[in-house]
């Protein structure tokens, strides 16, 4: 839930959007305050006549040529590069000609720089950039007064000239893992505390993964403390080449396969000051994905789009930094290949996309630690990324059921009544949640002794009915309870596990219970304290999972009850485009102190650290797979929790925007994700809630949740027709559990996505690159939801090939085209892809019952008569079943009218399940007979070429064969 009033547009300063205040001639560029005068840091050239300038320029050219020839000879003797590479640049050589006193004679080279290639020299927000201010930074200034088309108003007026000083690579050595070098800056920049000498390391970590680190060899700087692979052997056959440009320093990475330039940092100068680090690269295409968490289309806009990363409690709106920070981008190249870029940095950051196309990372601390993933296909890129940050945990089975929650049940009895109503109507439900209204005065680890007095009974009843209970926790711990009356705070003070202010005293903020302290989850002692609190509460209310909210961390104050000091951490020389304009806006002070470092460094890690503590505690308490859903996230979060997309609204646009949000988090390694079905705030209409329940059926995390200020929206609240449609959708989800569970196994084992964009499976079809109103489960199930009101049809894109109607088996051969599909209110459009075998199951109202039911295998023949699929099965809640070998894995294949199953890995769990029915979609002619394990079997065949064999009773734990003739 949000911790502040909903902001009006006039109150919101969007990162990357044109400012609302500047005068008409400003085109959305950001600027520092005009009252902060700057002196030029580079020596100015005196004015001169044109004749003198030409003679001087001619002499300079001769000198430059001589130096270039000498440099080339020396370069060829240096070890790191086998060829001289001319950096990609859209401009010709030039130097800025300036007059005394800040005047300028604008050089021709500045005007020759194409707008798309202008890298912003004055990114600060707040004032209009003037020519004098720009020239004080020795940058080009071009103010184009002509009206520009929409989308181009972000072109910077102030931008770097080609000769802007940067670092020089003065030494480089071949080392075991790659190369290490020394970078020197001889001229200061306009940001304070330039680090003049840097260490540059290039690590050939694998054939498809390159790592580049730029660090300060003289001083230790903050590095993100997530576990990444430590590789000690250089990749034997890298699929990339690396070239170094010495002056100005730059790195160029190319794909060996086709010579495509994947990284080229020569396009703009490198900055490495204490609180301003900036690096840019050209991009091979405009197809950029990832870079969460923002509300946007799946495919990012590269028209001067700034994506700010700094965890923030804010209801999802476009162009705003939201709950998590994920500086990972996936890029599709023009030929269907893909690569990824990951800057491992947790400080406040802007990632700027511009139409060159190019990308700029701009962060206020830490180091530059960049990974390049070569793919070559998008799925491989994600797998390589997750090799670094960690693959997602295997979820407990009931996590994949239907969840129901509301802020506003008001009592445990009312909550219980909702559960009973769901049972009475036979609507599937696995998990009941409570929002903060279950707490006693919003105090963590308590429940209201009056309104929620029967909460333990409710939870026990859920367990008797094979259902589960999840409760919310916020990190803010009340600091105002009488001494000795509130153990979480008293014990926290005794153990010194709370965040302190910059003076070392307890930092006090405000959240739902009033004045609060904030646990420091960077401290191992805090993890133990968290576990003890959860254990104590579990002995009273035996909850099954945790919902950790408000963990950006959110604060109703800006900083603390006493504000924040004025220092360089609170007001860095550059502040990214964070909502609220300061790093402390609606969170704790940036200068606040954790055990390991300042909040300035770990703010966006807070949700990750809390999730890690929560998952660890649940493992100890329950001895089973933990279920944790977190609002704030960071790379590697999937190891510990899932995520929901925050406080959306009951609007059709929010219905649609949930799809790119869900797909993006699958790219980011958090596949257990979904949006609040039917919307969190506002009132949902019946039609919207039906359509949203149908779409939510295919969220990996399927939860209906809304606020107390809105009307109840659980399925039982609507008309019989709407209720029936929602029930049908949820039963459909439960029937697909074996398929979904297997997809999560592949996510856990191989780093695959669960819900995935169409271009993952069809990377050569560029029509799929921008599709985010449809998606796939795995490679086989295509979901085409209705996202508009008042219609009974939907237009969907079917990539080239044969697609089968999920419900009927009717085939459709597509050339790669849009198709208008009939979609009445009680139906969501689903297609199965040719060549796949999808395991389904007879559904029930809980997954505990459903998961013991017989299987139905849907086999979709390709044009060549082939198909394959698989199934992972275990006890569905024990820890590390794959790692300990306690699982079954079965593959299914169809070749030449013969389907075979093979038990690749056996386990007793598989022997409890039978295969009851197999349907073959796309059998061209009616068979004369069907043979099952050498015995003739009854079958049916329909006019739409569907062959069905029923009443099989085949043990899943044994190989079987089905053949038709």
Tab-separated table of N, CA and C in Angstrom, residues 15 281 283 286-302 305-310 319-331 340-345 349-354 358-362 370 382 385 633 635 660-661 663-669:
chain	number	residue	atom	x	y	z
A	15	UNK	N	11.044	11.377	-13.679
A	15	UNK	CA	12.383	11.233	-14.236
A	15	UNK	C	12.262	10.986	-15.726
A	281	UNK	N	27.551	4.056	-23.965
A	281	UNK	CA	27.858	3.097	-25.023
A	281	UNK	C	26.869	3.275	-26.165
A	283	UNK	N	24.511	1.468	-28.991
A	283	UNK	CA	23.711	0.249	-29.010
A	283	UNK	C	23.525	-0.195	-30.460
A	286	UNK	N	17.509	-0.389	-31.458
A	286	UNK	CA	16.641	0.338	-30.532
A	286	UNK	C	15.776	-0.590	-29.689
A	287	UNK	N	16.019	-1.892	-29.750
A	287	UNK	CA	15.165	-2.853	-29.048
A	287	UNK	C	15.758	-3.153	-27.677
A	288	UNK	N	15.319	-2.371	-26.684
A	288	UNK	CA	15.880	-2.427	-25.333
A	288	UNK	C	14.784	-2.831	-24.352
A	289	UNK	N	15.093	-3.792	-23.487
A	289	UNK	CA	14.142	-4.312	-22.508
A	289	UNK	C	14.821	-4.377	-21.137
A	290	UNK	N	14.010	-4.609	-20.097
A	290	UNK	CA	14.552	-4.730	-18.749
A	290	UNK	C	14.534	-3.408	-18.022
A	291	UNK	N	15.652	-3.099	-17.309
A	291	UNK	CA	15.823	-1.813	-16.630
A	291	UNK	C	14.637	-1.490	-15.724
A	292	UNK	N	14.359	-2.418	-14.792
A	292	UNK	CA	13.234	-2.194	-13.896
A	292	UNK	C	13.643	-1.423	-12.643
A	293	UNK	N	12.717	-0.928	-11.810
A	293	UNK	CA	11.295	-1.149	-11.966
A	293	UNK	C	10.638	0.158	-12.375
A	294	UNK	N	10.006	0.095	-13.526
A	294	UNK	CA	9.288	1.246	-14.057
A	294	UNK	C	8.002	0.747	-14.702
A	295	UNK	N	7.015	1.595	-14.697
A	295	UNK	CA	5.791	1.265	-15.423
A	295	UNK	C	5.954	1.769	-16.845
A	296	UNK	N	6.035	0.839	-17.773
A	296	UNK	CA	6.255	1.213	-19.170
A	296	UNK	C	5.867	0.035	-20.040
A	297	UNK	N	5.937	0.246	-21.327
A	297	UNK	CA	5.795	-0.867	-22.245
A	297	UNK	C	6.966	-1.822	-22.070
A	298	UNK	N	6.797	-3.020	-22.572
A	298	UNK	CA	7.888	-3.988	-22.509
A	298	UNK	C	9.111	-3.467	-23.252
A	299	UNK	N	8.912	-2.951	-24.436
A	299	UNK	CA	9.981	-2.366	-25.240
A	299	UNK	C	10.146	-0.912	-24.834
A	300	UNK	N	11.341	-0.562	-24.362
A	300	UNK	CA	11.566	0.802	-23.891
A	300	UNK	C	11.663	1.789	-25.055
A	301	UNK	N	11.236	2.988	-24.789
A	301	UNK	CA	11.364	4.091	-25.728
A	301	UNK	C	12.785	4.635	-25.642
A	302	UNK	N	13.457	4.787	-26.773
A	302	UNK	CA	14.823	5.321	-26.763
A	302	UNK	C	14.856	6.797	-27.141
A	305	UNK	N	14.866	8.957	-23.150
A	305	UNK	CA	14.115	8.363	-22.051
A	305	UNK	C	15.063	8.101	-20.890
A	306	UNK	N	14.798	8.724	-19.750
A	306	UNK	CA	15.623	8.520	-18.558
A	306	UNK	C	14.882	7.620	-17.581
A	307	UNK	N	15.518	6.526	-17.215
A	307	UNK	CA	14.958	5.566	-16.268
A	307	UNK	C	15.765	5.664	-14.974
A	308	UNK	N	15.125	6.179	-13.941
A	308	UNK	CA	15.811	6.396	-12.664
A	308	UNK	C	15.647	5.182	-11.772
A	309	UNK	N	16.715	4.825	-11.082
A	309	UNK	CA	16.705	3.658	-10.199
A	309	UNK	C	17.080	4.072	-8.780
A	310	UNK	N	16.100	4.008	-7.922
A	310	UNK	CA	16.234	4.326	-6.487
A	310	UNK	C	14.919	3.892	-5.871
A	319	UNK	N	7.301	6.885	-16.036
A	319	UNK	CA	8.424	7.818	-15.911
A	319	UNK	C	8.748	8.158	-14.470
A	320	UNK	N	8.606	7.190	-13.592
A	320	UNK	CA	8.878	7.385	-12.172
A	320	UNK	C	9.642	6.181	-11.638
A	321	UNK	N	10.623	6.462	-10.790
A	321	UNK	CA	11.297	5.347	-10.123
A	321	UNK	C	10.333	4.696	-9.139
A	322	UNK	N	10.222	3.373	-9.248
A	322	UNK	CA	9.269	2.628	-8.425
A	322	UNK	C	9.995	1.785	-7.385
A	323	UNK	N	9.410	0.674	-7.002
A	323	UNK	CA	9.782	-0.039	-5.790
A	323	UNK	C	11.180	-0.673	-5.818
A	324	UNK	N	11.651	-1.078	-6.997
A	324	UNK	CA	12.913	-1.791	-7.072
A	324	UNK	C	13.886	-1.153	-8.030
A	325	UNK	N	15.106	-1.683	-8.059
A	325	UNK	CA	16.161	-1.159	-8.938
A	325	UNK	C	16.865	-2.334	-9.599
A	326	UNK	N	16.842	-2.360	-10.941
A	326	UNK	CA	17.422	-3.467	-11.701
A	326	UNK	C	18.152	-2.916	-12.930
A	327	UNK	N	19.441	-2.606	-12.796
A	327	UNK	CA	20.189	-2.045	-13.930
A	327	UNK	C	20.678	-3.110	-14.917
A	328	UNK	N	19.760	-3.934	-15.361
A	328	UNK	CA	20.045	-4.960	-16.368
A	328	UNK	C	19.205	-4.683	-17.597
A	329	UNK	N	19.830	-4.731	-18.754
A	329	UNK	CA	19.094	-4.516	-19.998
A	329	UNK	C	19.345	-5.666	-20.960
A	330	UNK	N	18.293	-6.067	-21.632
A	330	UNK	CA	18.353	-7.058	-22.706
A	330	UNK	C	18.178	-6.313	-24.016
A	331	UNK	N	19.022	-6.604	-24.998
A	331	UNK	CA	18.951	-5.923	-26.288
A	331	UNK	C	18.836	-6.936	-27.404
A	340	UNK	N	23.097	-8.911	-23.402
A	340	UNK	CA	22.662	-8.226	-22.200
A	340	UNK	C	23.771	-7.407	-21.599
A	341	UNK	N	23.393	-6.340	-20.879
A	341	UNK	CA	24.321	-5.478	-20.161
A	341	UNK	C	23.828	-5.329	-18.728
A	342	UNK	N	24.727	-5.504	-17.768
A	342	UNK	CA	24.350	-5.433	-16.355
A	342	UNK	C	25.400	-4.630	-15.605
A	343	UNK	N	24.992	-3.479	-15.075
A	343	UNK	CA	25.870	-2.679	-14.236
A	343	UNK	C	25.564	-3.009	-12.784
A	344	UNK	N	26.487	-3.685	-12.134
A	344	UNK	CA	26.286	-4.107	-10.749
A	344	UNK	C	26.625	-2.929	-9.842
A	345	UNK	N	25.611	-2.144	-9.528
A	345	UNK	CA	25.771	-0.930	-8.735
A	345	UNK	C	24.441	-0.637	-8.062
A	349	UNK	N	20.734	6.004	-9.480
A	349	UNK	CA	21.239	5.908	-10.846
A	349	UNK	C	20.199	6.393	-11.840
A	350	UNK	N	20.688	7.033	-12.889
A	350	UNK	CA	19.901	7.278	-14.087
A	350	UNK	C	20.467	6.424	-15.209
A	351	UNK	N	19.575	5.783	-15.949
A	351	UNK	CA	19.964	5.110	-17.190
A	351	UNK	C	19.257	5.857	-18.310
A	352	UNK	N	20.039	6.438	-19.204
A	352	UNK	CA	19.503	7.313	-20.244
A	352	UNK	C	19.559	6.593	-21.582
A	353	UNK	N	18.439	6.541	-22.259
A	353	UNK	CA	18.357	5.976	-23.598
A	353	UNK	C	18.153	7.114	-24.588
A	354	UNK	N	18.916	7.115	-25.655
A	354	UNK	CA	18.762	8.148	-26.670
A	354	UNK	C	18.792	7.503	-28.048
A	358	UNK	N	21.853	4.852	-28.164
A	358	UNK	CA	22.930	4.793	-27.183
A	358	UNK	C	22.329	4.755	-25.792
A	359	UNK	N	23.172	4.359	-24.844
A	359	UNK	CA	22.764	4.226	-23.444
A	359	UNK	C	23.840	4.836	-22.577
A	360	UNK	N	23.420	5.543	-21.531
A	360	UNK	CA	24.343	6.121	-20.559
A	360	UNK	C	23.957	5.678	-19.163
A	361	UNK	N	24.951	5.174	-18.421
A	361	UNK	CA	24.765	4.901	-17.000
A	361	UNK	C	25.322	6.094	-16.232
A	362	UNK	N	24.576	6.591	-15.275
A	362	UNK	CA	24.998	7.750	-14.494
A	362	UNK	C	24.644	7.475	-13.043
A	370	UNK	N	30.666	-3.819	-14.838
A	370	UNK	CA	29.767	-4.079	-15.968
A	370	UNK	C	29.979	-5.476	-16.528
A	382	UNK	N	19.283	-14.330	-20.605
A	382	UNK	CA	18.712	-14.361	-19.256
A	382	UNK	C	19.372	-15.449	-18.427
A	385	UNK	N	22.725	-14.148	-17.350
A	385	UNK	CA	22.550	-13.138	-16.305
A	385	UNK	C	22.272	-13.807	-14.956
A	633	UNK	N	12.688	-4.745	-4.646
A	633	UNK	CA	13.509	-5.831	-5.185
A	633	UNK	C	14.807	-5.288	-5.772
A	635	UNK	N	18.552	-7.098	-8.032
A	635	UNK	CA	19.077	-8.328	-8.641
A	635	UNK	C	19.481	-9.371	-7.603
A	660	UNK	N	3.375	-6.112	-19.473
A	660	UNK	CA	4.796	-5.794	-19.558
A	660	UNK	C	5.503	-5.832	-18.210
A	661	UNK	N	4.793	-5.477	-17.132
A	661	UNK	CA	5.409	-5.582	-15.806
A	661	UNK	C	5.762	-7.014	-15.467
A	663	UNK	N	6.220	-9.536	-17.568
A	663	UNK	CA	7.243	-10.043	-18.471
A	663	UNK	C	8.614	-9.483	-18.108
A	664	UNK	N	8.669	-8.209	-17.747
A	664	UNK	CA	9.949	-7.613	-17.379
A	664	UNK	C	10.545	-8.300	-16.169
A	665	UNK	N	9.738	-8.602	-15.160
A	665	UNK	CA	10.294	-9.259	-13.979
A	665	UNK	C	10.718	-10.695	-14.267
A	666	UNK	N	10.119	-11.323	-15.241
A	666	UNK	CA	10.640	-12.619	-15.662
A	666	UNK	C	12.022	-12.463	-16.285
A	667	UNK	N	12.246	-11.389	-17.036
A	667	UNK	CA	13.577	-11.125	-17.579
A	667	UNK	C	14.579	-10.842	-16.467
A	668	UNK	N	14.104	-10.283	-15.362
A	668	UNK	CA	14.981	-9.879	-14.273
A	668	UNK	C	15.235	-10.994	-13.267
A	669	UNK	N	14.746	-12.199	-13.549
A	669	UNK	CA	15.037	-13.332	-12.679
A	669	UNK	C	14.104	-13.487	-11.507
